[in-house]
GROMACS .gro file of C-alpha atoms in nm:
model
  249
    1UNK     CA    1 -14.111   7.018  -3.458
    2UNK     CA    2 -13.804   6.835  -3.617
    3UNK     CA    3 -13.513   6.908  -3.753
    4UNK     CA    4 -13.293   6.726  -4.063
    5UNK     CA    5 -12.917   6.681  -4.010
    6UNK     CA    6 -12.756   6.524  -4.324
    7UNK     CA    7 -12.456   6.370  -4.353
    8UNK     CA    8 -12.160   6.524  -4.531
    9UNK     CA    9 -12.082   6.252  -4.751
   10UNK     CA   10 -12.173   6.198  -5.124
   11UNK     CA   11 -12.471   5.938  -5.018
   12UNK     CA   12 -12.632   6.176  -4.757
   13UNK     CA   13 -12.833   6.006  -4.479
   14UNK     CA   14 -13.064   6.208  -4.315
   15UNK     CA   15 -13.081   6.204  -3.949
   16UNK     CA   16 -13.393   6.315  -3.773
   17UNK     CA   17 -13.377   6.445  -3.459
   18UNK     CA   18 -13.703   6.606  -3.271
   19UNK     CA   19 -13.573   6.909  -3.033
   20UNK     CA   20 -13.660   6.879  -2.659
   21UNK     CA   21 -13.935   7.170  -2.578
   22UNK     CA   22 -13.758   7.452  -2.711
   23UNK     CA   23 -13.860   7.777  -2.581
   24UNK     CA   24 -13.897   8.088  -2.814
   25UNK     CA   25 -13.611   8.338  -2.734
   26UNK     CA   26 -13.406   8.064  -2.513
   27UNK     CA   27 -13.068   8.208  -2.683
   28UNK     CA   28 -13.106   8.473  -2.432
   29UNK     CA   29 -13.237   8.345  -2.060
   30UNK     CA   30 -13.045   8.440  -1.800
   31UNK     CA   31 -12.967   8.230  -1.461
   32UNK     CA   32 -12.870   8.350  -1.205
   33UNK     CA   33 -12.734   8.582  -1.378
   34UNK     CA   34 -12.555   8.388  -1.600
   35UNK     CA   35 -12.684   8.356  -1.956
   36UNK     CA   36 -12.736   8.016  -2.086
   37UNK     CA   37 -12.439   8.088  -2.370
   38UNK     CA   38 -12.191   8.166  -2.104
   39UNK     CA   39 -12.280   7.848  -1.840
   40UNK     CA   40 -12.249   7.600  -2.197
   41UNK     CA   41 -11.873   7.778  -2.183
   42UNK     CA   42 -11.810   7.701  -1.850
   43UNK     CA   43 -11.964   7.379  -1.924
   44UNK     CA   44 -11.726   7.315  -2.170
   45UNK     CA   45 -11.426   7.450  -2.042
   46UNK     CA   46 -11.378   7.234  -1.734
   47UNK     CA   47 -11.432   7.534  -1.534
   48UNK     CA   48 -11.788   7.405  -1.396
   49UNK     CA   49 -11.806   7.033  -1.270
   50UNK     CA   50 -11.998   6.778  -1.164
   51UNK     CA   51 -12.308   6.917  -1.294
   52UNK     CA   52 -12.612   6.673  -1.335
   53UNK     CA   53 -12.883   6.800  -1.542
   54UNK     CA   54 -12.886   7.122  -1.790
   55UNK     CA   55 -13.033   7.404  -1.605
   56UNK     CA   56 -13.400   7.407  -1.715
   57UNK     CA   57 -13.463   7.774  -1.856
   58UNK     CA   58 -13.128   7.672  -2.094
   59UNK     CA   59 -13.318   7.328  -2.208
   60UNK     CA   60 -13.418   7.482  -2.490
   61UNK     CA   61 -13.107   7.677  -2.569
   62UNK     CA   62 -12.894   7.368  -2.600
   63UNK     CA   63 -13.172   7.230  -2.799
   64UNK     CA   64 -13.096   7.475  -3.051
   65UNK     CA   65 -12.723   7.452  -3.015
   66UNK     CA   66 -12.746   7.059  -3.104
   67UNK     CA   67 -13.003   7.083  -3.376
   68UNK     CA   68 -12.883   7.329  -3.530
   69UNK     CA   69 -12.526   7.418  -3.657
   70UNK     CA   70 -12.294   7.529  -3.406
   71UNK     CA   71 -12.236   7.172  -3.228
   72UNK     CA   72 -12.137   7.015  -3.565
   73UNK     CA   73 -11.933   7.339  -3.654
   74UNK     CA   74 -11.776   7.281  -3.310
   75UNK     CA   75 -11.732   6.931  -3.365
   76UNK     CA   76 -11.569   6.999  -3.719
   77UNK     CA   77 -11.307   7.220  -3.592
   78UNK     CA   78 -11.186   6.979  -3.349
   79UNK     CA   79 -11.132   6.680  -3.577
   80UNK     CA   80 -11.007   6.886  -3.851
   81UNK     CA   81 -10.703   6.960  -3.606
   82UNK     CA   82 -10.729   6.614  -3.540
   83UNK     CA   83 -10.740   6.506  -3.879
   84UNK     CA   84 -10.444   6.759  -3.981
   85UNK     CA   85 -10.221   6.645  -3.682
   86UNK     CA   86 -10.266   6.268  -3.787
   87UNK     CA   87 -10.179   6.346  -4.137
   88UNK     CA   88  -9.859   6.502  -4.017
   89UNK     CA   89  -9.721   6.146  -3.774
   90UNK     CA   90  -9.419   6.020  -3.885
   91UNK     CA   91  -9.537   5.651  -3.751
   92UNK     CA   92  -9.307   5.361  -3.750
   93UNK     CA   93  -9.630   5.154  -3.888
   94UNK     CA   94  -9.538   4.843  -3.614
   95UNK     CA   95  -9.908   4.814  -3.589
   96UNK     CA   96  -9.903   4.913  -3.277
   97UNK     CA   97  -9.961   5.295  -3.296
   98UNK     CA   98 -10.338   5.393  -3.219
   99UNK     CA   99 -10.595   5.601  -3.174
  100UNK     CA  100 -10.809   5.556  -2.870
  101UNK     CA  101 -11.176   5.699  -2.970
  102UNK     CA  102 -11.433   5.722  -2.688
  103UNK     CA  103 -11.801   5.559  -2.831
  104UNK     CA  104 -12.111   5.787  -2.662
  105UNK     CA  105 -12.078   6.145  -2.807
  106UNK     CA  106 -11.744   6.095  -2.981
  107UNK     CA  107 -11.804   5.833  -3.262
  108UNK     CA  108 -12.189   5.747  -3.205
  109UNK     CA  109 -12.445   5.985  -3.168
  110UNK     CA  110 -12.698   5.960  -2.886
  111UNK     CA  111 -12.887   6.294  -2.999
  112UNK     CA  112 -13.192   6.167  -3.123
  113UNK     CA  113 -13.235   5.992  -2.761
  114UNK     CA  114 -13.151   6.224  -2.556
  115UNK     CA  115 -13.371   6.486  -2.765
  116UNK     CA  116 -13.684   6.320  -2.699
  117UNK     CA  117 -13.629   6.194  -2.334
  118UNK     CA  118 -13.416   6.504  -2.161
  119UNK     CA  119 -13.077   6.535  -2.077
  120UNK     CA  120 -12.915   6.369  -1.749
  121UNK     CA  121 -12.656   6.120  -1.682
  122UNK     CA  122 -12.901   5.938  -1.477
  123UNK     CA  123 -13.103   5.838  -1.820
  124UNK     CA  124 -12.797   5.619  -1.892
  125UNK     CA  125 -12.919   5.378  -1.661
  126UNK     CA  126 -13.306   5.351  -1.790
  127UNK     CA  127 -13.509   5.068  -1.979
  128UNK     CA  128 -13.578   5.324  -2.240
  129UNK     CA  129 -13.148   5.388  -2.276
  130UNK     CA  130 -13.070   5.013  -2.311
  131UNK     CA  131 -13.349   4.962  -2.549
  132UNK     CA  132 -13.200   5.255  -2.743
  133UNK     CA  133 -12.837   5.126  -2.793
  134UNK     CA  134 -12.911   4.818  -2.952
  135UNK     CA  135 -12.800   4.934  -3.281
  136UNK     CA  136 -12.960   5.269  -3.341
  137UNK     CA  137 -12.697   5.545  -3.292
  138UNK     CA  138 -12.649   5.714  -3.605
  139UNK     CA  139 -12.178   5.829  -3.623
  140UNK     CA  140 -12.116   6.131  -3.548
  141UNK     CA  141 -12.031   6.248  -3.921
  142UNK     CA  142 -11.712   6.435  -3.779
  143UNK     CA  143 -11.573   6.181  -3.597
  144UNK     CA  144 -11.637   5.945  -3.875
  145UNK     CA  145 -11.429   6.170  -4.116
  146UNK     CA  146 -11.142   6.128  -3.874
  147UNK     CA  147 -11.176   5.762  -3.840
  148UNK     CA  148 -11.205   5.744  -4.211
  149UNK     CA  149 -10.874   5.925  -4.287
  150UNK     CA  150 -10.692   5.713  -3.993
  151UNK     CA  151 -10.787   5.386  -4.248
  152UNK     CA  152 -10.794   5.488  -4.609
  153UNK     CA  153 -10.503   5.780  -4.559
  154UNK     CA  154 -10.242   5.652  -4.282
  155UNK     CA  155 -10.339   5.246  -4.286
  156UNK     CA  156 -10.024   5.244  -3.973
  157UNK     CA  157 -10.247   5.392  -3.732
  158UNK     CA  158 -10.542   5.186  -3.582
  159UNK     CA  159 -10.842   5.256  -3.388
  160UNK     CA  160 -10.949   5.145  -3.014
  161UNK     CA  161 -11.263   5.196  -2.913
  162UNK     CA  162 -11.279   5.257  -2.522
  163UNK     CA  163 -11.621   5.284  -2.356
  164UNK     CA  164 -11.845   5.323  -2.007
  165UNK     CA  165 -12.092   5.048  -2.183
  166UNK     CA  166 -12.081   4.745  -1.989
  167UNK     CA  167 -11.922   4.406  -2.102
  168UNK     CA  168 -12.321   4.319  -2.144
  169UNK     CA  169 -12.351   4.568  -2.448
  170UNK     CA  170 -12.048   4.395  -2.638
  171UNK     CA  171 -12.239   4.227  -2.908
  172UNK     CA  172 -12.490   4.561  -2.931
  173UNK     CA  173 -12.230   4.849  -2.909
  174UNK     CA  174 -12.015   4.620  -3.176
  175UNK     CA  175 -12.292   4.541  -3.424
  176UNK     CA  176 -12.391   4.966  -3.376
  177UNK     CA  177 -12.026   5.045  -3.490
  178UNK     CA  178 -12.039   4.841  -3.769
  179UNK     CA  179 -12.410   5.002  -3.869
  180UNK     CA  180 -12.288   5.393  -3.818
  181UNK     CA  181 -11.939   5.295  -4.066
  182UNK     CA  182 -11.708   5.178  -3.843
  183UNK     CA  183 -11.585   4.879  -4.008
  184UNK     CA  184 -11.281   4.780  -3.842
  185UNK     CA  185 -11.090   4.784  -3.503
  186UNK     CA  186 -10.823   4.685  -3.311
  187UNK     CA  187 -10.982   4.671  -2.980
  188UNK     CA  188 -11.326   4.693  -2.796
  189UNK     CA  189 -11.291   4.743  -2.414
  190UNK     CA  190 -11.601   4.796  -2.199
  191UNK     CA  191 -11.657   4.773  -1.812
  192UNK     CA  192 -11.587   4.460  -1.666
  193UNK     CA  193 -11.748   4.363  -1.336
  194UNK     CA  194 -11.448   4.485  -1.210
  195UNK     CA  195 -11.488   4.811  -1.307
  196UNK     CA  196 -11.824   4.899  -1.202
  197UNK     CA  197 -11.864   5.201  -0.961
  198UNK     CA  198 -11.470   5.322  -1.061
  199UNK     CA  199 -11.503   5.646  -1.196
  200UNK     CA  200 -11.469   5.745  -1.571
  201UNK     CA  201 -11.128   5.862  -1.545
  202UNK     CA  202 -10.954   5.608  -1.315
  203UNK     CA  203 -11.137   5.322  -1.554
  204UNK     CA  204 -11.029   5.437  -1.843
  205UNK     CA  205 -10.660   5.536  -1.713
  206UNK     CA  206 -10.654   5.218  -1.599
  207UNK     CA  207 -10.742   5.071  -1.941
  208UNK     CA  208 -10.454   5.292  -2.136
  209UNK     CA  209 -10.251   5.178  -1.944
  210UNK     CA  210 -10.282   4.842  -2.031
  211UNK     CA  211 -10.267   4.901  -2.381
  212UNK     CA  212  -9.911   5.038  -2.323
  213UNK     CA  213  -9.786   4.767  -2.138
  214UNK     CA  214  -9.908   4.566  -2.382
  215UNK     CA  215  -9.685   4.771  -2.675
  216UNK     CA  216  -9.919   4.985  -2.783
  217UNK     CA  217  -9.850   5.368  -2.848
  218UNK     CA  218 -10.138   5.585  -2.839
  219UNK     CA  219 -10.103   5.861  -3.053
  220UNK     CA  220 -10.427   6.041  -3.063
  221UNK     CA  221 -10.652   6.002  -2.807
  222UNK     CA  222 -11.046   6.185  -2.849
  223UNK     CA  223 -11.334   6.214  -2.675
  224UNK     CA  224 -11.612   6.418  -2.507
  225UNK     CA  225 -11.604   6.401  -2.196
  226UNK     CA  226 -11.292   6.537  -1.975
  227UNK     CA  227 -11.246   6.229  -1.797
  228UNK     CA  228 -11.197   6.067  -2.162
  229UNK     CA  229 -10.857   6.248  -2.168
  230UNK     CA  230 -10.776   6.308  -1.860
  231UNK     CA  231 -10.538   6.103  -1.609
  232UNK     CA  232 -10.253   5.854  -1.717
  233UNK     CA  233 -10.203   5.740  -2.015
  234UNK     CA  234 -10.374   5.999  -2.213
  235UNK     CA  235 -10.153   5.979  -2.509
  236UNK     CA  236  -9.974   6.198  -2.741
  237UNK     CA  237 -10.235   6.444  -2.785
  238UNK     CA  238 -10.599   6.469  -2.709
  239UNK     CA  239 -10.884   6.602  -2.862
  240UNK     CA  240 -11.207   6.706  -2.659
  241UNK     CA  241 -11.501   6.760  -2.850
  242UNK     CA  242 -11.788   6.983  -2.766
  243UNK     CA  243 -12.072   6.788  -2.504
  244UNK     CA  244 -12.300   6.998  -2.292
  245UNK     CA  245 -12.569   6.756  -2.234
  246UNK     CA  246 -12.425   6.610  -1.953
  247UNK     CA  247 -12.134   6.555  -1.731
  248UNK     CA  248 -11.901   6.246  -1.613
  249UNK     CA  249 -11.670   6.269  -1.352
   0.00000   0.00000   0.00000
């Protein structure tokens, strides 16, 4: 069974995405006696951590929840307020005023992936993963909006990409960008040798804060994951978009 998600712009692109074995009446397993609704809450609220792997009788719930509407809905309520709160900067327009965007989940989509192979940080790190991001995340239509307004309606505020894809996936994660609409950037900053093994949130409060000694302000700063804005550095204000596929600490 598959499911069409098109994109909200006049030339709509439609996205296919296959749902991963949904159950009939999944909306309401319990576990443990907590229903699958409330554990994507806790999920999402920083108030369970560390988790690996969805719970298996709510596989087919969050399915649902990413196929269907509420994930973009969710995802469109956070960069409105994003969108609305970078409309209303007052920005010197130096050049040096950005917006750091995270890449998996936040600007690309990895959806259609993790639909047909489960869910699991450890799928990160398969063949099937690194054959997958050579170019064929579709945006995140949401995120895209945002990016687009940061460009065509404030051209003072620019856009840094900051990722958990290795140094190795430069000219891949780069040429993807460009594919899904992302035209232009100021920076591209993946894990160095160096940074293998750190995690999430020291590397990338490590990285911000090299931007600002370098002079750059970072004014909006948006991601998925927690650790994406969390730590030093984090910016002006952060945005955390909906992700309960999996978690990075």
């Amino acid at each position: 069974m598959a499911t069409t998600i098109f994109h909200p712009c006049n030339a709509a692109l439609p996205l296919p995405m296959h749902l991963l074995r949904p159950r009939t009446g999944s909306h309401g397993q319990k576990m443990e006696g907590i229903s699958c609704p409330s554990w994507r809450l806790a999920v999402e609220t920083n108030n369970l951590r560390d988790w690996k792997t969805i719970p298996v009788l709510c596989e087919g719930y969050i399915s649902n929840y990413m196929l269907v509407k509420l994930y973009r809905q969710y995802s469109k309520a956070v960069t409105n307020q994003a969108i609305l709160y970078a409309k209303s900067l007052n920005l010197v327009g130096d050049g040096k005023e950005v917006w750091v965007f995270d890449v998996d989940e936040t600007v690309l989509s990895n959806v259609p992936y993790f639909s047909q192979h489960g869910f699991g940080p450890e799928l990160f790190h398969s063949v099937a993963f690194n054959a997958w991001v050579t170019s064929k995340a579709p945006m995140l239509p949401e995120s895209h909006k945002l990016y687009m307004t940061l460009h065509f309606f404030s051209e003072n505020q620019n856009s840094i990409f900051l990722t958990g894809r290795s140094e190795s996936q430069r000219e891949v994660t780069g040429a993807n960008l460009r594919k899904a609409g992302y035209i232009k950037w100021e920076k591209l900053i993946l894990k160095g040798e160096e940074d293998v093994g750190k995690p999430v949130v020291v590397y990338k409060s490590e990285k911000r804060r090299e931007l600002e000694k370098e002079g750059y302000k970072i004014v909006g700063n948006i991601g998925d994951q927690w650790s994406d804005i969390r730590g030093s550095g984090i910016g002006n204000r952060t945005f955390k978009l909906p992700d309960p596929m999996y978690y990075l600490s």
